[in-house]
Amino acid sequence: ERVDLASGQREVVATVPGYARGLAVHGGLAFVGLSRIRETTTFGGSPIAAYHDQLLCGVGVIDLATGATVATLQFDNGVEEIFDVQVVPGTRCPTLGSSGEADEVWVLPSR
């Protein structure tokens, strides 16, 4: 949402196909962590609960100027929740874990 601080007026900029958790902004893009709802009882009555079966887990990329979704990274299995999103400028293949190939947890494609 975009909020006019003077009036309190709210305007929807974009909607995402998941429970938004984590936000990073870089170069006019918003990177939004998307989670599925794991417990419908916790989210019961909230507007997003109505879309429980349609929610994705991953990262949505939103163009802040237009509100358009320009990309979505989706985890089909093994990951249900994203807790935070960070941008690492100037890094092409970030990894988590030690530098040994067998210990790498996450590697992005080189292209």
Coordinates of C-alpha atoms in Angstrom, one line a residue, residues 2-64:
R2 CA 0.9 3.6 -0.5
V3 CA -0.2 5.8 2.4
D4 CA -0.7 9.6 2.2
L5 CA 0.7 10.6 5.6
A6 CA -1.3 13.9 5.7
S7 CA -4.7 12.3 5.0
G8 CA -4.2 8.7 6.0
Q9 CA -5.6 7.7 2.6
R10 CA -4.4 4.3 1.5
E11 CA -3.9 3.0 -2.1
V12 CA -3.1 -0.5 -3.1
V13 CA 0.1 -0.6 -5.1
A14 CA 0.3 -4.4 -5.7
T15 CA -1.1 -7.6 -4.4
V16 CA 1.0 -10.8 -4.0
P17 CA 0.1 -14.5 -4.1
G18 CA 1.2 -15.2 -0.6
Y19 CA 1.4 -14.1 3.0
A20 CA 3.9 -11.2 2.8
R21 CA 6.9 -11.7 5.1
G22 CA 10.1 -9.8 4.5
L23 CA 10.6 -6.8 2.2
A24 CA 13.8 -5.4 0.6
V25 CA 13.9 -2.5 -1.9
H26 CA 16.6 -2.0 -4.5
G27 CA 16.8 -0.1 -7.8
G28 CA 13.0 0.7 -8.0
L29 CA 12.1 -2.9 -7.2
A30 CA 10.5 -4.4 -4.1
F31 CA 11.4 -7.9 -3.2
V32 CA 8.6 -9.4 -1.1
G33 CA 8.9 -12.7 0.8
L34 CA 5.9 -14.9 0.2
S35 CA 4.7 -17.7 2.5
R36 CA 1.9 -20.1 2.5
I37 CA -0.4 -20.2 5.6
R38 CA 0.5 -23.2 7.6
E39 CA -2.2 -22.9 10.2
T40 CA -5.6 -21.8 9.0
T41 CA -6.7 -21.4 12.7
T42 CA -4.1 -18.7 13.3
F43 CA -5.2 -16.8 10.2
G44 CA -8.9 -17.6 10.4
G45 CA -11.0 -14.6 9.6
S46 CA -8.2 -12.7 7.9
P47 CA -8.7 -11.7 4.3
I48 CA -5.8 -13.8 3.0
A49 CA -7.2 -17.0 4.6
A50 CA -9.8 -17.1 1.9
Y51 CA -7.0 -17.8 -0.6
H52 CA -5.3 -20.5 1.4
D53 CA -5.1 -23.1 -1.4
Q54 CA -3.8 -20.5 -3.9
L55 CA -0.9 -19.1 -1.9
L56 CA 2.7 -19.5 -3.0
C57 CA 6.0 -19.6 -1.2
G58 CA 8.9 -17.7 -2.7
V59 CA 9.8 -14.1 -3.6
G60 CA 7.7 -11.7 -5.6
V61 CA 9.4 -8.8 -7.4
I62 CA 7.3 -5.7 -7.8
D63 CA 8.1 -2.6 -9.9
L64 CA 7.5 0.2 -7.5

